[in-house]
Amino acid sequence: GAGVSQSPSNKVTEKGKDVELRCDPISGHTALYWYRQSLGQGLEFLIYFQGNSAPDKSGLPSDRFSAERTGGSVSTLTIQRTQQEDSAVYLCASSLAGSRDEQFFGPGTRLTVL
Amino acid sequence: GNSVTQMEGPVTLSEEAFLTINCTYTATGYPSLFWYVQYPGEGLQLLLKATKADDKGSNKGFEATYRKETTSFHLEKGSVQVSDSAVYFCALGGRGSTLGRLYFGRGTQLTVWP
């Protein structure tokens, strides 16, 4: 079956612009996660959606970052007023439920802020 | 809090050499432990996992044993191949208020020469 897909694969933007990153999880997976992979910080958790529960947003680095998940499926990560330190690979993952289950990762979106 | 420390790379080995990548963790309770692998140009994928103390995860000739007494989950392979060249990440699955998150180590780059 299809894996986790993310779009765009690459995004170059100017400082101060807003960007939207999209994630399509594996069909039937109720849990969805966003992570950020950067040279300086490694792999960092950003946000976790589980079913209809309120998302765990505690990993979002600032109020410029937000995410939503529509219809329990597709998710969008939005970064407002981008800064150069936002440059990273943004990874989306999904799983059946809970942290004991394997998280399946998408290929990532490489964001470059000039 | 939860954290993972893994061996700094890069690691360079000849084909058929023995591999060990050390991983230790700090956590409350009994987290699940994972090794993920990222092959060149590909996304993160689960290599193996263990969900309780003394469990051994294994896959593709790789093994890791969940050692509660030493809070370790070292990755081993008896005979590496060129195709094992990749970045390896040790990870811990959060519990309680951090349920759903994976906490990753910084990654270890492995290069295997023929």
Coordinates of N, CA and C in Angstrom, one line a residue:
Chain A
G1 N 0.8 -1.2 0.0 CA 0.0 0.0 0.0 C 0.8 1.2 0.0
A2 N 0.2 2.4 -0.2 CA 0.9 3.6 -0.2 C 1.5 4.0 1.1
G3 N 2.6 4.6 1.2 CA 3.2 5.0 2.4 C 2.8 6.4 2.7
V4 N 3.5 7.0 3.7 CA 3.3 8.4 4.1 C 3.8 9.3 2.9
S5 N 3.0 10.2 2.5 CA 3.5 11.2 1.4 C 3.5 12.6 2.0
Q6 N 4.5 13.4 1.5 CA 4.6 14.7 1.9 C 4.9 15.6 0.7
S7 N 4.3 16.8 0.8 CA 4.6 17.8 -0.3 C 4.7 19.2 0.2
P8 N 5.5 20.0 -0.4 CA 6.4 19.7 -1.5 C 7.6 18.9 -1.0
S9 N 8.4 18.4 -1.9 CA 9.6 17.7 -1.4 C 10.7 18.7 -1.0
N10 N 10.7 19.9 -1.7 CA 11.6 20.9 -1.5 C 10.9 22.3 -1.5
K11 N 11.2 23.1 -0.6 CA 10.6 24.5 -0.6 C 11.7 25.5 -0.2
V12 N 11.9 26.5 -1.1 CA 12.8 27.6 -0.9 C 11.9 28.8 -0.7
T13 N 12.1 29.6 0.3 CA 11.3 30.7 0.6 C 12.2 31.8 1.1
E14 N 11.6 33.0 1.1 CA 12.4 34.2 1.6 C 12.0 34.4 3.1
K15 N 12.9 34.9 3.8 CA 12.7 35.2 5.2 C 11.4 36.1 5.3
G16 N 10.6 35.8 6.3 CA 9.4 36.6 6.5 C 8.1 36.1 5.8
K17 N 8.3 35.2 4.9 CA 7.1 34.6 4.2 C 6.5 33.5 5.0
D18 N 5.3 33.1 4.7 CA 4.6 32.0 5.3 C 4.7 30.8 4.4
V19 N 4.8 29.6 5.0 CA 4.9 28.3 4.2 C 3.9 27.3 4.8
E20 N 3.4 26.5 3.9 CA 2.6 25.3 4.3 C 3.1 24.1 3.8
L21 N 3.2 23.1 4.7 CA 3.8 21.8 4.4 C 2.7 20.8 4.6
R22 N 2.5 19.8 3.7 CA 1.4 18.9 3.7 C 1.9 17.5 4.0
C23 N 1.0 16.7 4.7 CA 1.3 15.3 5.0 C 0.1 14.5 4.7
D24 N 0.2 13.4 4.0 CA -0.8 12.4 3.8 C -0.4 11.2 4.5
P25 N -1.1 10.8 5.6 CA -0.6 9.6 6.3 C -1.1 8.3 5.6
I26 N -0.7 7.2 6.1 CA -1.1 5.9 5.7 C -2.6 5.8 6.0
S27 N -3.4 5.3 5.1 CA -4.8 5.2 5.3 C -5.1 4.2 6.5
G28 N -6.0 4.7 7.4 CA -6.3 3.9 8.6 C -5.5 4.2 9.8
H29 N -4.4 5.0 9.6 CA -3.6 5.3 10.8 C -4.2 6.5 11.5
T30 N -4.4 6.3 12.8 CA -5.1 7.3 13.6 C -4.1 8.3 14.2
A31 N -2.9 8.0 14.3 CA -1.9 8.9 14.9 C -1.0 9.5 13.8
L32 N -0.7 10.8 14.0 CA 0.1 11.5 13.0 C 1.1 12.4 13.8
Y33 N 2.3 12.4 13.3 CA 3.4 13.2 14.0 C 4.1 14.0 13.0
W34 N 4.6 15.2 13.5 CA 5.5 16.0 12.8 C 6.8 16.1 13.6
Y35 N 8.0 15.9 12.9 CA 9.3 16.1 13.5 C 10.1 17.0 12.6
R36 N 11.2 17.6 13.1 CA 12.1 18.4 12.4 C 13.5 17.9 12.5
Q37 N 14.2 17.8 11.4 CA 15.5 17.3 11.4 C 16.5 18.3 10.9
S38 N 17.3 18.8 11.7 CA 18.3 19.8 11.4 C 19.7 19.4 11.9
L39 N 20.7 20.0 11.2 CA 22.1 19.7 11.6 C 22.4 20.0 13.0
G40 N 21.9 21.2 13.5 CA 22.2 21.6 14.8 C 21.4 20.9 15.9
Q41 N 20.2 20.5 15.7 CA 19.3 20.0 16.7 C 19.0 18.5 16.5
G42 N 19.4 17.9 15.5 CA 19.0 16.5 15.3 C 17.6 16.4 15.0
L43 N 17.0 15.3 15.4 CA 15.5 15.0 15.1 C 14.7 15.4 16.3
E44 N 13.8 16.4 16.1 CA 13.0 17.0 17.2 C 11.5 16.7 17.0
F45 N 10.8 16.3 18.0 CA 9.4 16.2 18.0 C 8.8 17.6 17.9
L46 N 7.7 17.7 17.1 CA 7.0 19.0 17.0 C 5.6 18.9 17.5
I47 N 4.8 17.9 17.0 CA 3.4 17.9 17.3 C 2.9 16.5 17.1
Y48 N 1.8 16.1 17.8 CA 1.3 14.7 17.7 C -0.3 14.8 17.7
F49 N -0.9 14.2 16.7 CA -2.3 14.1 16.6 C -2.7 12.6 16.9
Q50 N -3.7 12.4 17.7 CA -4.2 11.1 18.0 C -5.7 11.1 17.9
G51 N -6.3 10.5 16.8 CA -7.7 10.5 16.7 C -8.4 11.8 16.8
N52 N -9.4 11.9 17.6 CA -10.1 13.1 17.8 C -9.7 13.9 19.1
S53 N -8.6 13.4 19.7 CA -8.1 14.1 20.9 C -7.4 15.4 20.6
A54 N -7.3 16.2 21.6 CA -6.6 17.5 21.4 C -5.1 17.1 21.1
P55 N -4.5 17.8 20.1 CA -3.1 17.4 19.8 C -2.2 17.9 20.8
D56 N -1.1 17.1 20.9 CA 0.1 17.5 21.8 C 1.0 18.4 21.0
K57 N 0.9 19.7 21.3 CA 1.6 20.8 20.6 C 2.9 21.2 21.3
S58 N 3.2 20.5 22.3 CA 4.3 21.0 23.2 C 5.7 21.1 22.6
G59 N 5.9 20.4 21.5 CA 7.1 20.5 20.8 C 7.3 21.6 19.8
L60 N 6.2 22.3 19.5 CA 6.3 23.4 18.6 C 7.3 24.5 19.1
P61 N 8.3 25.0 18.4 CA 9.3 25.8 18.9 C 8.9 27.3 19.2
S62 N 7.8 27.7 18.5 CA 7.3 29.1 18.7 C 5.9 29.2 18.2
D63 N 5.3 30.3 18.5 CA 3.9 30.5 18.1 C 3.8 30.8 16.6
R64 N 4.9 30.9 15.9 CA 4.9 31.0 14.4 C 4.5 29.7 13.8
F65 N 4.6 28.6 14.6 CA 4.3 27.3 14.0 C 2.9 26.8 14.5
S66 N 2.2 26.2 13.5 CA 0.9 25.7 13.9 C 0.7 24.5 12.9
A67 N -0.3 23.6 13.3 CA -0.6 22.5 12.5 C -2.0 22.1 12.7
E68 N -2.6 21.6 11.7 CA -4.0 21.1 11.8 C -4.1 19.8 11.1
R69 N -5.1 19.0 11.4 CA -5.4 17.8 10.8 C -6.9 17.7 10.5
T70 N -7.2 17.7 9.2 CA -8.5 17.7 8.8 C -9.1 16.4 8.5
G71 N -10.3 16.1 9.0 CA -11.0 14.9 8.8 C -10.2 13.7 9.3
G72 N -9.3 13.9 10.3 CA -8.6 12.7 10.8 C -7.6 12.2 9.8
S73 N -7.3 12.9 8.7 CA -6.4 12.3 7.8 C -5.2 13.3 7.5
V74 N -5.4 14.1 6.4 CA -4.3 15.0 5.9 C -4.0 16.0 7.0
S75 N -2.7 16.3 7.1 CA -2.3 17.4 8.0 C -1.5 18.4 7.3
T76 N -1.6 19.7 7.8 CA -0.8 20.8 7.3 C 0.0 21.4 8.4
L77 N 1.3 21.6 8.2 CA 2.1 22.3 9.1 C 2.4 23.7 8.5
T78 N 2.0 24.7 9.3 CA 2.2 26.1 8.8 C 3.3 26.8 9.6
I79 N 4.2 27.5 8.9 CA 5.2 28.3 9.6 C 5.0 29.7 9.1
Q80 N 4.7 30.6 10.0 CA 4.5 32.0 9.6 C 5.8 32.8 9.8
R81 N 5.9 33.8 9.0 CA 7.0 34.7 9.1 C 8.3 34.0 9.3
T82 N 8.7 33.1 8.3 CA 9.8 32.2 8.4 C 11.1 32.9 8.7
Q83 N 11.9 32.3 9.5 CA 13.3 32.7 9.8 C 14.3 31.7 9.3
Q84 N 15.5 32.2 9.2 CA 16.6 31.3 8.6 C 16.8 30.1 9.5
E85 N 16.6 30.2 10.8 CA 16.7 29.0 11.7 C 15.6 28.0 11.5
D86 N 14.6 28.3 10.7 CA 13.6 27.3 10.4 C 14.0 26.4 9.3
S87 N 15.1 26.7 8.7 CA 15.6 25.8 7.6 C 15.9 24.4 8.2
A88 N 15.3 23.4 7.6 CA 15.4 22.0 8.1 C 14.6 21.1 7.2
V89 N 14.7 19.8 7.5 CA 13.8 18.8 6.9 C 12.7 18.5 7.8
Y90 N 11.5 18.7 7.3 CA 10.3 18.5 8.2 C 9.7 17.1 7.8
L91 N 9.7 16.3 8.8 CA 9.3 14.9 8.6 C 7.9 14.6 9.2
C92 N 7.1 13.9 8.5 CA 5.8 13.5 9.0 C 5.8 12.0 9.2
A93 N 5.1 11.5 10.2 CA 5.0 10.1 10.4 C 3.6 9.7 10.8
S94 N 3.2 8.5 10.6 CA 1.9 8.1 11.1 C 2.0 6.7 11.7
S95 N 1.1 6.3 12.6 CA 1.0 5.0 13.1 C -0.4 4.6 13.5
L96 N -0.6 3.3 13.8 CA -1.9 2.9 14.1 C -2.4 3.6 15.3
A97 N -1.6 3.6 16.4 CA -2.0 4.3 17.6 C -0.9 4.1 18.6
G98 N -0.7 5.1 19.4 CA 0.2 5.0 20.6 C 1.7 4.9 20.2
S99 N 2.5 5.0 21.2 CA 4.0 5.0 21.0 C 4.6 3.6 20.9
R100 N 3.8 2.5 21.2 CA 4.4 1.2 21.1 C 4.4 0.8 19.7
D101 N 3.6 1.5 18.9 CA 3.4 1.1 17.5 C 4.5 1.8 16.6
E102 N 4.9 1.0 15.6 CA 5.9 1.6 14.7 C 5.4 2.9 14.0
Q103 N 6.2 3.9 14.0 CA 5.9 5.1 13.3 C 6.5 5.0 11.9
F104 N 5.7 5.2 10.8 CA 6.1 5.1 9.5 C 6.3 6.6 9.0
F105 N 7.5 6.8 8.5 CA 7.9 8.2 8.1 C 7.8 8.4 6.6
G106 N 7.4 9.7 6.3 CA 7.4 10.1 5.0 C 8.8 10.6 4.5
P107 N 9.0 10.9 3.3 CA 10.3 11.3 2.8 C 10.8 12.7 3.2
G108 N 9.9 13.5 3.8 CA 10.3 14.8 4.3 C 10.1 15.9 3.3
T109 N 10.0 17.1 3.8 CA 10.1 18.4 3.0 C 11.3 19.1 3.5
R110 N 12.2 19.4 2.5 CA 13.4 20.2 2.8 C 13.0 21.7 2.7
L111 N 13.0 22.4 3.8 CA 12.7 23.8 3.7 C 14.0 24.6 3.9
T112 N 14.2 25.6 2.9 CA 15.3 26.5 3.0 C 14.8 27.9 3.0
V113 N 15.2 28.6 4.0 CA 14.8 30.0 4.2 C 16.0 30.9 3.9
L114 N 15.8 31.7 2.9 CA 16.9 32.6 2.4 C 17.0 33.9 3.2
Chain B
G1 N 13.8 14.0 32.5 CA 13.1 13.9 31.3 C 13.7 12.7 30.4
N2 N 13.1 12.6 29.2 CA 13.5 11.5 28.3 C 14.7 12.0 27.4
S3 N 15.6 11.2 27.2 CA 16.7 11.5 26.3 C 17.4 10.3 25.8
V4 N 18.1 10.4 24.7 CA 18.9 9.3 24.1 C 20.2 9.8 23.8
T5 N 21.2 9.1 24.1 CA 22.6 9.4 23.8 C 23.2 8.2 23.0
Q6 N 23.7 8.5 21.8 CA 24.3 7.5 21.0 C 25.6 7.9 20.5
M7 N 26.4 6.8 20.2 CA 27.8 7.0 19.8 C 27.9 8.0 18.6
E8 N 28.9 8.8 18.8 CA 29.2 9.8 17.7 C 29.8 9.0 16.5
G9 N 29.5 9.5 15.3 CA 30.1 8.9 14.2 C 31.2 9.9 13.6
P10 N 31.6 9.7 12.4 CA 31.1 8.6 11.6 C 31.9 7.3 11.9
V11 N 31.3 6.2 11.6 CA 31.9 4.9 11.7 C 32.2 4.3 10.3
T12 N 33.5 3.9 10.1 CA 33.9 3.3 8.9 C 34.4 1.9 9.1
L13 N 33.9 1.0 8.4 CA 34.2 -0.4 8.5 C 34.5 -1.1 7.2
S14 N 35.2 -2.1 7.2 CA 35.4 -3.0 6.0 C 34.3 -4.0 6.0
E15 N 33.9 -4.5 4.8 CA 32.9 -5.5 4.7 C 33.2 -6.7 5.6
E16 N 32.2 -7.3 6.2 CA 32.3 -8.5 7.1 C 32.8 -8.1 8.4
A17 N 33.1 -6.9 8.8 CA 33.5 -6.5 10.1 C 32.3 -6.5 11.1
F18 N 32.6 -6.6 12.4 CA 31.6 -6.6 13.4 C 31.3 -5.1 13.7
L19 N 30.0 -4.9 13.9 CA 29.5 -3.5 14.2 C 28.9 -3.4 15.6
T20 N 29.2 -2.4 16.3 CA 28.5 -2.0 17.5 C 28.3 -0.5 17.5
I21 N 27.0 -0.1 17.7 CA 26.7 1.3 17.8 C 26.1 1.4 19.2
N22 N 26.7 2.2 20.1 CA 26.2 2.3 21.5 C 25.1 3.3 21.6
C23 N 24.1 2.9 22.4 CA 23.0 3.8 22.7 C 22.6 3.6 24.2
T24 N 22.5 4.7 24.9 CA 22.0 4.7 26.2 C 20.8 5.7 26.3
Y25 N 20.0 5.5 27.3 CA 18.8 6.4 27.4 C 18.6 6.8 28.9
T26 N 17.8 7.8 29.0 CA 17.3 8.3 30.3 C 15.8 8.4 30.1
A27 N 15.0 7.8 31.0 CA 13.6 7.8 30.9 C 12.9 7.5 32.3
T28 N 11.7 7.9 32.4 CA 10.9 7.4 33.6 C 10.1 6.3 33.1
G29 N 10.0 5.3 33.9 CA 9.2 4.1 33.6 C 9.9 3.2 32.6
Y30 N 9.1 2.5 31.8 CA 9.6 1.5 30.9 C 9.3 1.9 29.4
P31 N 10.1 2.7 28.8 CA 9.8 3.1 27.4 C 10.0 1.9 26.4
S32 N 9.4 2.1 25.3 CA 9.8 1.2 24.1 C 11.0 1.8 23.5
L33 N 11.9 1.0 23.0 CA 13.1 1.4 22.4 C 13.2 1.0 20.9
F34 N 13.8 1.8 20.1 CA 13.8 1.6 18.6 C 15.1 1.9 18.0
W35 N 15.4 1.2 16.9 CA 16.5 1.7 16.0 C 15.8 1.9 14.7
Y36 N 16.1 3.2 14.2 CA 15.6 3.5 12.9 C 16.9 3.7 12.0
V37 N 16.7 3.5 10.7 CA 17.8 3.6 9.7 C 17.3 4.5 8.6
Q38 N 18.3 5.3 8.1 CA 18.0 6.2 7.0 C 19.1 6.0 5.9
Y39 N 18.7 5.2 4.9 CA 19.6 5.0 3.8 C 19.7 6.2 2.9
P40 N 20.8 6.4 2.2 CA 21.0 7.6 1.4 C 19.8 7.9 0.4
G41 N 19.3 9.1 0.5 CA 18.2 9.5 -0.3 C 16.9 8.9 0.0
E42 N 16.8 8.2 1.2 CA 15.5 7.6 1.5 C 15.0 8.2 2.9
G43 N 13.8 7.9 3.2 CA 13.2 8.3 4.5 C 13.6 7.3 5.6
L44 N 13.3 7.8 6.9 CA 13.6 6.9 8.0 C 12.7 5.7 8.0
Q45 N 13.3 4.6 8.3 CA 12.5 3.4 8.4 C 12.9 2.6 9.7
L46 N 11.9 1.9 10.3 CA 12.2 1.1 11.5 C 13.1 -0.1 11.2
L47 N 14.2 -0.2 11.9 CA 15.0 -1.4 11.8 C 14.6 -2.5 12.7
L48 N 14.5 -2.1 14.0 CA 14.1 -3.1 15.0 C 13.6 -2.4 16.3
K49 N 12.9 -3.1 17.1 CA 12.4 -2.5 18.3 C 12.3 -3.5 19.5
A50 N 12.2 -3.0 20.7 CA 12.0 -3.8 21.9 C 11.1 -3.0 22.8
T51 N 10.1 -3.7 23.4 CA 9.1 -3.0 24.2 C 9.2 -3.2 25.7
K52 N 10.1 -4.2 26.1 CA 10.3 -4.4 27.6 C 11.7 -4.9 27.9
A53 N 12.0 -4.8 29.1 CA 13.4 -5.2 29.5 C 13.7 -6.6 29.1
D54 N 14.9 -6.8 28.7 CA 15.5 -8.1 28.3 C 14.9 -8.6 26.9
D55 N 14.0 -7.8 26.3 CA 13.6 -8.2 24.9 C 14.8 -8.0 24.0
K56 N 14.9 -8.8 23.0 CA 15.9 -8.6 21.9 C 15.1 -8.3 20.6
G57 N 15.4 -7.2 20.0 CA 14.9 -6.9 18.7 C 15.9 -7.3 17.6
S58 N 15.4 -7.8 16.5 CA 16.3 -8.3 15.5 C 15.7 -8.1 14.1
N59 N 16.5 -7.8 13.1 CA 16.1 -7.7 11.7 C 17.3 -7.5 10.8
K60 N 17.3 -8.2 9.7 CA 18.3 -8.0 8.7 C 19.7 -8.3 9.3
G61 N 19.8 -9.2 10.2 CA 21.1 -9.5 10.9 C 21.5 -8.6 12.0
F62 N 20.8 -7.5 12.2 CA 21.0 -6.6 13.3 C 20.3 -7.0 14.5
E63 N 20.9 -6.8 15.7 CA 20.2 -7.1 17.0 C 20.5 -6.0 18.0
A64 N 19.5 -5.9 18.9 CA 19.7 -5.0 20.0 C 18.9 -5.5 21.2
T65 N 19.5 -5.5 22.4 CA 18.8 -6.0 23.6 C 18.6 -4.9 24.6
Y66 N 17.3 -4.8 25.0 CA 16.9 -3.8 26.0 C 17.4 -4.2 27.4
R67 N 18.4 -3.4 27.8 CA 19.1 -3.6 29.1 C 18.6 -2.6 30.1
K68 N 17.7 -2.9 31.0 CA 17.3 -1.9 32.0 C 18.3 -1.5 33.0
E69 N 19.1 -2.5 33.4 CA 20.1 -2.3 34.4 C 21.2 -1.3 34.0
T70 N 21.5 -1.3 32.7 CA 22.5 -0.4 32.1 C 21.9 0.7 31.3
T71 N 20.6 0.8 31.2 CA 19.8 1.7 30.4 C 20.4 1.8 29.0
S72 N 20.5 0.7 28.4 CA 21.2 0.7 27.1 C 20.4 -0.2 26.1
F73 N 20.7 0.1 24.8 CA 20.1 -0.6 23.7 C 21.1 -0.6 22.5
H74 N 22.2 -1.2 22.7 CA 23.2 -1.1 21.7 C 22.9 -2.0 20.5
L75 N 23.2 -1.4 19.3 CA 23.0 -2.1 18.0 C 24.2 -2.9 17.6
E76 N 24.0 -4.1 17.2 CA 25.1 -5.0 16.8 C 24.8 -5.7 15.5
K77 N 25.8 -6.0 14.7 CA 25.7 -6.9 13.6 C 27.0 -7.6 13.4
G78 N 27.0 -8.9 13.2 CA 28.2 -9.7 13.2 C 29.0 -9.5 11.9
S79 N 28.4 -9.2 10.8 CA 29.1 -9.1 9.5 C 28.4 -8.0 8.7
V80 N 29.0 -6.8 8.6 CA 28.3 -5.8 7.8 C 28.6 -5.9 6.4
Q81 N 27.7 -5.4 5.6 CA 27.8 -5.3 4.1 C 27.8 -3.9 3.6
V82 N 28.3 -3.7 2.4 CA 28.3 -2.4 1.8 C 26.9 -1.8 1.9
S83 N 25.9 -2.6 1.7 CA 24.5 -2.1 1.6 C 24.0 -1.6 3.0
D84 N 24.7 -1.8 4.0 CA 24.4 -1.4 5.4 C 24.8 0.1 5.6
S85 N 25.5 0.7 4.7 CA 25.9 2.1 4.8 C 24.7 3.0 4.9
A86 N 24.6 3.7 6.0 CA 23.4 4.5 6.3 C 23.6 5.3 7.5
V87 N 22.6 6.0 7.9 CA 22.6 6.7 9.2 C 21.7 6.0 10.1
Y88 N 22.1 5.6 11.3 CA 21.3 4.8 12.3 C 21.0 5.7 13.5
F89 N 19.7 5.7 13.8 CA 19.2 6.5 14.9 C 18.6 5.6 16.0
C90 N 19.0 5.8 17.2 CA 18.4 5.1 18.4 C 17.2 6.1 18.9
A91 N 16.1 5.5 19.3 CA 15.0 6.3 19.7 C 14.3 5.6 20.9
L92 N 13.6 6.5 21.6 CA 12.8 6.0 22.8 C 11.4 6.5 22.6
G93 N 10.4 5.7 23.0 CA 9.0 6.1 22.9 C 8.5 6.6 24.2
G94 N 8.0 7.8 24.2 CA 7.5 8.5 25.4 C 6.4 7.7 26.1
R95 N 6.2 8.0 27.4 CA 5.1 7.5 28.1 C 4.3 8.6 28.8
G96 N 3.1 8.3 29.3 CA 2.4 9.3 30.1 C 2.2 10.6 29.3
S97 N 2.6 11.7 29.9 CA 2.4 13.0 29.3 C 3.1 13.1 28.0
T98 N 4.1 12.3 27.8 CA 4.9 12.4 26.5 C 4.6 11.3 25.6
L99 N 3.4 10.6 25.8 CA 3.0 9.5 24.9 C 2.9 10.0 23.5
G100 N 3.4 9.2 22.6 CA 3.3 9.5 21.2 C 4.6 10.0 20.6
R101 N 5.4 10.6 21.5 CA 6.7 11.2 20.9 C 7.8 10.1 20.8
L102 N 8.6 10.3 19.8 CA 9.9 9.6 19.8 C 11.0 10.5 20.1
Y103 N 11.9 10.1 21.0 CA 13.1 10.9 21.3 C 14.2 10.2 20.6
F104 N 14.9 11.0 19.8 CA 16.0 10.4 18.9 C 17.3 10.8 19.4
G105 N 18.3 9.9 19.2 CA 19.7 10.2 19.4 C 20.1 11.1 18.1
R106 N 21.4 11.5 18.1 CA 21.8 12.4 17.1 C 22.1 11.7 15.8
G107 N 22.1 10.3 15.8 CA 22.4 9.6 14.6 C 23.9 9.2 14.5
T108 N 24.1 8.1 13.9 CA 25.5 7.6 13.6 C 25.6 7.2 12.2
Q109 N 26.5 7.9 11.5 CA 26.8 7.6 10.1 C 27.7 6.4 10.0
L110 N 27.2 5.3 9.3 CA 28.0 4.1 9.0 C 28.4 4.1 7.6
T111 N 29.6 3.9 7.3 CA 30.1 3.6 5.9 C 30.9 2.3 5.9
V112 N 30.4 1.4 5.0 CA 31.1 0.1 4.9 C 31.8 0.1 3.5
W113 N 33.1 -0.2 3.5 CA 33.9 -0.3 2.3 C 34.0 -1.8 1.9
P114 N 34.0 -2.0 0.6 CA 34.2 -3.4 0.1 C 35.6 -3.9 0.3

